[in-house]
Amino acid sequence: MTSPLISLFTGLGSRRVVETVTPERTLADVVLPPQTRRTLEQALAEVRNQTLIFHRWGLGERHASGLGLAFNFAGPPGTGKTICAEAVAHALGMKLLVVDYAEAESMWVGETPKNIVATFRAAVEQNAVLFFDEADAIASRRSAGAILPHDRESNLTVNVLLRELEAFNGIVIFATNLAANLDPAFERRIRTHVLFQMPGGEERARIWQLQIHPKKTPLAPDVDFRRLAERYAVSGGDIKNAVIKAAAAAAAEPGSDLGKRISQRHFESAMEEVLSAKEIMQQSLFTERGVGADDPVIVWRKVEARWRTAMLVALGLAGTAFVAALVALALVLLR
Ligand SMILES: Nc1ncnc2c1ncn2[C@@H]1O[C@H](COP(=O)(O)OP(=O)(O)OP(=O)(O)O)[C@@H](O)[C@H]1O
Ligand SMILES: [Mg+2]
């Protein structure tokens, strides 16, 4: 039988929203603050025991539901959540089934619940760790009113997800930037929240070092990663982008390839570029005419909010008038 997921893997244009990855990166490729690493290692130990008990000891065949393990990797962008999901799958010798959730939801309009079910089934078939990347979108949208069709589908999606999660015996990892957005119903089903913090100076210096090839990347003698780490308090993702930009700038300089070197000034100006690109993004995200300004849901919510304010003001005025009328009536009666 053809898996319903085949259409998800292949039929939606060039960008894949569901993808099976054979993990290559390991925990040795990640630099984490000590607390984050400890929580991650505890999570991994739990998973290993779970595998032992339910697979090797056969308890999974005896009990039908509630045996899965769900984790939430929460933290700011570029702090290593995706890389760690890959590393966890690697450590367990499993594949990683990645669902780019934000992308998937917009592509699956009208079909999200059905595709969620198919995704869980695919994870079982492939014995893969299921990874919902950019998962904020799942949890933040369940609303009691459910006025718009979009809201109704989101509510249904969350319900289906919760049901699948309950029945799933494997490992699910959610990655979110805003842990506070998570629906409380998810909260109960998630075993461990791993908080990915921004790296400190020491970690940043090691991340800079990790982003280059220890033998092949040609560095000029003036390169000082520690200084870069002290000067720029940024995420690992920003460091990665700056390293690639710096290498591109060094490679574009005239002269023979053999003589080319990445020097400190390349890294510094690349990082300045990364920082100013981020500033531009922030502005367009938060100005009135920024991203999402034309989204009908956002427009609707703004209109709704304005009406709500107008109603409250009208009610306030009516209440004041009523009280004034009562006072006047009382005065008349007292005379
Ligand atoms: N803690 C880290 N240690 C080593 N490299 C890191 C770390 N954090 C980020 N990086 C580098 O930055 C890249 C992007 O990180 P990653 O995609 O894992 O971040 P993320 O937390 O998933 O971000 P987002 O929330 O934007 O999805 C990684 O591929 C890696 O090269
Ligand atoms: Mg990510």
Coordinates of C-alpha atoms and ligand atoms in Angstrom, one line a residue:
M1 CA 0.0 0.0 0.0
T2 CA 1.3 3.5 -0.8
S3 CA 1.9 5.5 2.4
P4 CA -0.2 8.6 2.5
L5 CA 3.0 10.4 3.5
I6 CA 4.5 9.9 0.1
S7 CA 2.5 12.9 -1.1
L8 CA 3.9 14.9 1.8
F9 CA 7.5 14.0 1.0
T10 CA 7.4 14.5 -2.7
G11 CA 4.3 16.4 -3.9
L12 CA 4.6 19.8 -2.5
G13 CA 7.0 21.7 -4.6
S14 CA 10.7 22.1 -3.9
R15 CA 10.4 22.7 -0.1
R16 CA 9.8 19.6 2.0
V17 CA 7.8 20.1 5.1
V18 CA 8.2 16.5 6.3
E19 CA 11.6 14.9 5.8
T20 CA 13.5 11.9 7.1
V21 CA 17.0 12.7 8.0
T22 CA 19.8 10.3 8.9
P23 CA 21.5 12.2 11.7
E24 CA 25.1 13.1 11.3
R25 CA 25.7 15.7 13.9
T26 CA 26.4 14.4 17.4
L27 CA 26.4 16.0 20.9
A28 CA 30.2 16.6 20.4
D29 CA 29.2 19.2 17.7
V30 CA 27.2 21.2 20.2
V31 CA 28.4 23.6 22.9
L32 CA 25.8 24.1 25.6
P33 CA 25.7 25.9 28.9
P34 CA 26.2 23.3 31.7
Q35 CA 22.6 23.4 32.9
T36 CA 21.2 22.8 29.4
R37 CA 23.7 20.0 28.8
R38 CA 22.7 18.3 32.1
T39 CA 19.0 18.4 31.3
L40 CA 19.6 17.1 27.8
E41 CA 21.7 14.2 29.1
Q42 CA 19.0 13.4 31.7
A43 CA 16.4 13.4 28.9
L44 CA 18.7 11.1 26.9
A45 CA 19.1 8.7 29.8
E46 CA 15.3 8.6 30.2
V47 CA 14.9 7.7 26.5
R48 CA 17.5 5.0 26.7
N49 CA 15.8 3.4 29.7
Q50 CA 12.5 3.8 27.9
T51 CA 13.9 1.9 24.9
L52 CA 15.3 -0.8 27.2
I53 CA 12.0 -1.3 29.0
F54 CA 9.6 -1.1 26.2
H55 CA 11.5 -2.5 23.3
R56 CA 14.1 -4.9 24.7
W57 CA 12.0 -6.0 27.7
G58 CA 8.9 -6.2 25.6
L59 CA 6.6 -4.0 27.8
G60 CA 5.7 -2.0 24.8
E61 CA 3.9 -5.0 23.4
R62 CA 1.9 -5.4 26.6
H63 CA 0.7 -1.8 27.0
A64 CA -1.0 0.0 24.3
S65 CA -0.8 3.7 25.1
G66 CA 0.9 6.4 27.1
L67 CA 4.3 5.0 26.6
G68 CA 5.9 7.7 24.5
L69 CA 8.3 10.4 25.6
A70 CA 7.8 14.0 24.6
F71 CA 10.3 16.7 25.1
N72 CA 10.2 20.4 24.5
F73 CA 13.4 22.2 23.4
A74 CA 12.6 25.8 24.1
G75 CA 14.8 28.8 23.6
P76 CA 15.7 31.8 21.4
P77 CA 16.6 31.3 17.7
G78 CA 20.0 29.8 16.8
T79 CA 20.7 28.3 20.2
G80 CA 21.1 24.7 18.9
K81 CA 17.6 23.2 19.3
T82 CA 17.5 21.6 15.8
I83 CA 21.1 20.4 16.0
C84 CA 20.4 18.8 19.4
A85 CA 17.3 17.0 18.1
E86 CA 19.6 15.5 15.4
A87 CA 22.2 14.7 18.0
V88 CA 19.6 12.9 20.2
A89 CA 18.5 10.8 17.3
H90 CA 22.1 10.0 16.5
A91 CA 22.8 9.0 20.1
L92 CA 19.9 6.6 19.9
G93 CA 20.9 5.2 16.5
M94 CA 17.5 6.3 15.1
K95 CA 16.4 8.4 12.2
L96 CA 14.9 11.8 12.6
L97 CA 11.5 12.6 11.0
V98 CA 11.5 16.4 10.8
V99 CA 8.3 18.3 10.4
D100 CA 8.7 22.0 9.7
Y101 CA 5.5 22.7 11.5
A102 CA 5.1 26.4 10.6
E103 CA 5.6 25.6 7.0
A104 CA 3.5 22.5 7.1
E105 CA 0.5 24.2 8.6
S106 CA 0.4 26.8 5.8
M107 CA 0.8 24.2 3.1
W108 CA -1.7 21.7 4.5
V109 CA -4.6 24.1 4.8
G110 CA -7.7 22.0 5.3
E111 CA -5.7 18.8 5.6
T112 CA -3.5 19.4 8.6
P113 CA -5.2 16.9 11.0
K114 CA -5.1 14.1 8.4
N115 CA -1.4 14.8 7.6
I116 CA -0.5 14.8 11.3
V117 CA -1.9 11.3 11.7
A118 CA 0.1 10.2 8.6
T119 CA 3.2 11.8 10.1
F120 CA 2.9 9.8 13.4
R121 CA 2.3 6.7 11.4
A122 CA 5.5 7.3 9.3
A123 CA 7.5 7.8 12.5
V124 CA 6.4 4.4 13.7
E125 CA 7.1 2.7 10.4
Q126 CA 10.5 4.2 10.2
N127 CA 11.3 3.9 13.9
A128 CA 12.3 7.5 13.8
V129 CA 12.4 10.2 16.5
L130 CA 9.6 12.6 15.5
F131 CA 10.7 16.2 15.6
F132 CA 8.2 19.1 15.3
D133 CA 10.4 22.1 14.5
E134 CA 9.0 25.6 14.8
A135 CA 6.3 24.2 17.0
D136 CA 5.1 27.5 18.5
A137 CA 2.5 27.6 15.7
I138 CA 0.8 24.4 17.0
A139 CA 0.2 25.3 20.5
S140 CA -0.6 29.0 20.4
R141 CA -3.6 29.0 18.3
R142 CA -6.3 26.9 20.1
S143 CA -9.0 29.4 21.0
A144 CA -12.3 29.0 22.8
G145 CA -14.3 31.1 20.4
A146 CA -13.2 29.4 17.2
I147 CA -15.0 32.0 15.0
L148 CA -12.9 31.7 11.9
P149 CA -12.5 28.5 9.9
H150 CA -8.8 28.9 10.5
D151 CA -9.3 28.8 14.2
R152 CA -11.6 25.8 13.9
E153 CA -8.9 23.9 12.0
S154 CA -6.2 24.8 14.5
N155 CA -8.4 23.5 17.3
L156 CA -9.0 20.3 15.5
T157 CA -5.3 20.0 14.7
V158 CA -4.3 20.4 18.4
N159 CA -6.9 17.8 19.4
V160 CA -5.6 15.3 16.8
L161 CA -2.0 16.0 17.9
L162 CA -2.8 15.4 21.5
R163 CA -4.6 12.1 20.7
E164 CA -1.7 10.9 18.5
L165 CA 0.8 11.9 21.1
E166 CA -1.1 9.9 23.7
A167 CA -1.1 6.8 21.4
F168 CA 2.5 7.2 20.2
N169 CA 5.0 4.9 21.9
G170 CA 8.1 6.6 20.5
I171 CA 10.0 9.8 21.1
V172 CA 8.7 13.2 20.1
I173 CA 10.7 16.4 20.3
F174 CA 9.0 19.8 19.9
A175 CA 11.1 22.9 19.3
T176 CA 9.7 26.3 20.3
N177 CA 11.0 29.8 20.6
L178 CA 8.2 30.8 23.0
A179 CA 7.7 28.1 25.5
A180 CA 5.0 30.2 27.2
N181 CA 2.8 29.8 24.1
L182 CA 2.4 26.0 24.7
D183 CA -1.1 24.9 25.2
P184 CA -1.5 23.6 28.8
A185 CA -2.7 20.3 27.4
F186 CA 0.7 19.8 25.8
E187 CA 2.4 20.8 29.0
R188 CA 1.0 17.8 30.8
R189 CA 2.1 15.4 28.1
I190 CA 5.7 16.8 27.8
R191 CA 8.1 15.0 30.1
T192 CA 11.0 17.4 30.1
H193 CA 11.4 21.0 29.0
V194 CA 15.0 21.6 28.0
L195 CA 15.8 25.3 28.1
F196 CA 18.3 26.4 25.5
Q197 CA 19.9 29.6 26.8
M198 CA 22.0 32.1 24.8
P199 CA 25.6 30.9 25.1
G200 CA 28.0 32.7 27.5
G201 CA 31.4 34.1 26.5
E202 CA 33.2 30.8 27.1
E203 CA 30.7 28.8 25.1
R204 CA 30.7 31.4 22.3
A205 CA 34.5 31.1 21.9
R206 CA 34.1 27.3 21.6
I207 CA 31.3 27.7 19.1
W208 CA 33.5 30.0 16.9
Q209 CA 36.1 27.3 17.0
L210 CA 33.7 24.6 16.1
Q211 CA 32.4 26.4 13.1
I212 CA 35.6 26.1 11.2
H213 CA 37.4 23.0 9.9
P214 CA 40.3 22.3 12.3
K215 CA 42.7 21.5 9.5
K216 CA 41.3 22.8 6.2
T217 CA 40.0 26.3 6.9
P218 CA 42.9 28.8 6.3
L219 CA 43.0 31.3 9.1
A220 CA 45.3 34.4 9.2
P221 CA 47.6 34.6 12.3
D222 CA 45.6 37.5 13.7
V223 CA 42.4 35.5 14.2
D224 CA 41.3 35.6 17.9
F225 CA 38.1 33.8 18.6
R226 CA 38.1 34.7 22.2
R227 CA 38.1 38.4 21.3
L228 CA 35.2 37.8 18.9
A229 CA 33.3 35.9 21.6
E230 CA 33.8 38.7 24.1
R231 CA 32.8 41.4 21.6
Y232 CA 29.7 39.8 20.2
A233 CA 27.1 38.4 22.5
V234 CA 25.2 36.5 19.9
S235 CA 23.7 33.0 19.3
G236 CA 25.5 30.0 17.8
G237 CA 23.3 30.5 14.7
D238 CA 24.6 34.0 14.3
I239 CA 28.2 32.8 14.6
K240 CA 27.6 30.2 12.0
N241 CA 26.3 32.8 9.6
A242 CA 29.2 35.2 10.3
V243 CA 31.7 32.4 9.7
I244 CA 30.2 31.6 6.3
K245 CA 30.0 35.2 5.3
A246 CA 33.6 35.8 6.4
A247 CA 34.8 32.8 4.4
A248 CA 32.9 34.1 1.4
A249 CA 34.5 37.5 1.7
A250 CA 38.0 36.1 2.0
A251 CA 37.5 33.8 -0.9
A252 CA 36.3 36.7 -3.1
E253 CA 39.5 38.7 -2.6
P254 CA 41.9 38.8 -5.6
G255 CA 44.9 36.5 -5.7
S256 CA 45.6 32.8 -5.9
D257 CA 43.4 30.5 -3.8
L258 CA 46.4 29.1 -2.1
G259 CA 47.3 32.5 -0.6
K260 CA 43.8 33.3 0.7
R261 CA 43.2 33.5 4.4
I262 CA 40.3 34.4 6.6
S263 CA 41.5 37.1 8.9
Q264 CA 40.0 38.9 12.0
R265 CA 38.7 41.8 9.9
H266 CA 36.7 39.3 7.8
F267 CA 35.1 37.8 10.9
E268 CA 34.4 41.3 12.4
S269 CA 32.8 42.8 9.3
A270 CA 30.8 39.6 8.7
M271 CA 29.4 39.7 12.2
E272 CA 28.5 43.4 11.8
E273 CA 26.6 42.4 8.7
V274 CA 24.8 39.7 10.5
L275 CA 23.9 42.1 13.3
S276 CA 22.5 44.8 11.0
A277 CA 20.5 42.2 9.0
K278 CA 18.9 41.1 12.3
E279 CA 18.1 44.7 13.1
I280 CA 16.3 45.1 9.8
M281 CA 14.4 41.9 10.4
Q282 CA 13.3 43.2 13.9
Q283 CA 12.0 46.4 12.4
S284 CA 10.0 44.8 9.7
L285 CA 8.6 42.3 12.1
F286 CA 7.3 44.9 14.5
T287 CA 6.3 47.8 12.4
E288 CA 2.7 48.3 11.3
R289 CA 3.4 47.4 7.7
G290 CA 5.7 44.5 8.6
V291 CA 5.4 40.8 8.1
G292 CA 1.9 39.5 8.7
A293 CA 0.2 42.9 8.3
D294 CA -1.8 41.6 5.4
D295 CA -2.6 38.2 7.0
P296 CA -6.4 38.1 7.1
V297 CA -6.3 36.5 10.6
I298 CA -4.2 39.3 12.0
V299 CA -6.3 41.9 10.3
W300 CA -9.4 40.3 11.7
R301 CA -7.9 40.2 15.2
K302 CA -7.0 43.9 15.0
V303 CA -10.5 44.8 13.9
E304 CA -11.9 42.7 16.6
A305 CA -9.7 44.4 19.2
R306 CA -10.8 47.8 18.0
W307 CA -14.4 46.9 18.3
R308 CA -13.9 45.5 21.7
T309 CA -12.3 48.7 22.9
A310 CA -15.1 50.8 21.4
M311 CA -17.7 48.6 23.1
L312 CA -16.0 49.0 26.4
V313 CA -15.8 52.8 26.1
A314 CA -19.5 52.9 25.1
L315 CA -20.4 50.7 28.1
G316 CA -18.4 52.8 30.4
L317 CA -20.1 56.0 29.2
A318 CA -23.6 54.4 29.5
G319 CA -22.8 53.2 33.0
T320 CA -21.6 56.8 34.0
A321 CA -24.8 58.3 32.5
F322 CA -26.9 55.7 34.4
V323 CA -25.3 56.5 37.7
A324 CA -25.7 60.3 37.0
A325 CA -29.4 59.7 36.3
L326 CA -29.8 57.8 39.5
V327 CA -28.2 60.5 41.5
A328 CA -30.4 63.1 39.9
L329 CA -33.5 61.0 40.6
A330 CA -32.5 60.6 44.2
L331 CA -32.0 64.4 44.6
V332 CA -35.4 65.1 43.1
L333 CA -37.1 62.6 45.4
L334 CA -35.3 63.9 48.5
R335 CA -36.5 67.5 47.9
Ligands
LIG1 N1 25.1 25.5 21.0 C1 25.6 25.4 19.8 N2 26.7 24.7 19.6 C2 27.3 24.6 18.4 N3 26.8 25.1 17.3 C3 25.6 25.8 17.4 C4 25.0 26.0 18.7 N4 23.9 26.7 18.5 C5 23.8 27.0 17.2 N5 24.9 26.5 16.5 C6 25.1 26.6 15.1 O1 24.1 27.3 14.5 C7 23.3 26.5 13.6 C8 21.9 26.8 13.8 O2 21.5 26.2 15.1 P1 20.1 25.5 15.2 O3 19.4 25.4 13.9 O4 20.3 24.2 16.0 O5 19.3 26.6 16.1 P2 17.8 26.5 16.6 O6 17.8 26.7 18.1 O7 17.1 25.3 16.1 O8 17.3 27.8 15.9 P3 15.8 28.2 15.4 O9 15.0 28.5 16.7 O10 16.0 29.4 14.6 O11 15.3 27.0 14.7 C9 23.7 25.1 13.9 O12 23.7 24.4 12.7 C10 25.1 25.2 14.4 O13 26.0 25.3 13.3
MG2 MG 15.6 25.1 14.6

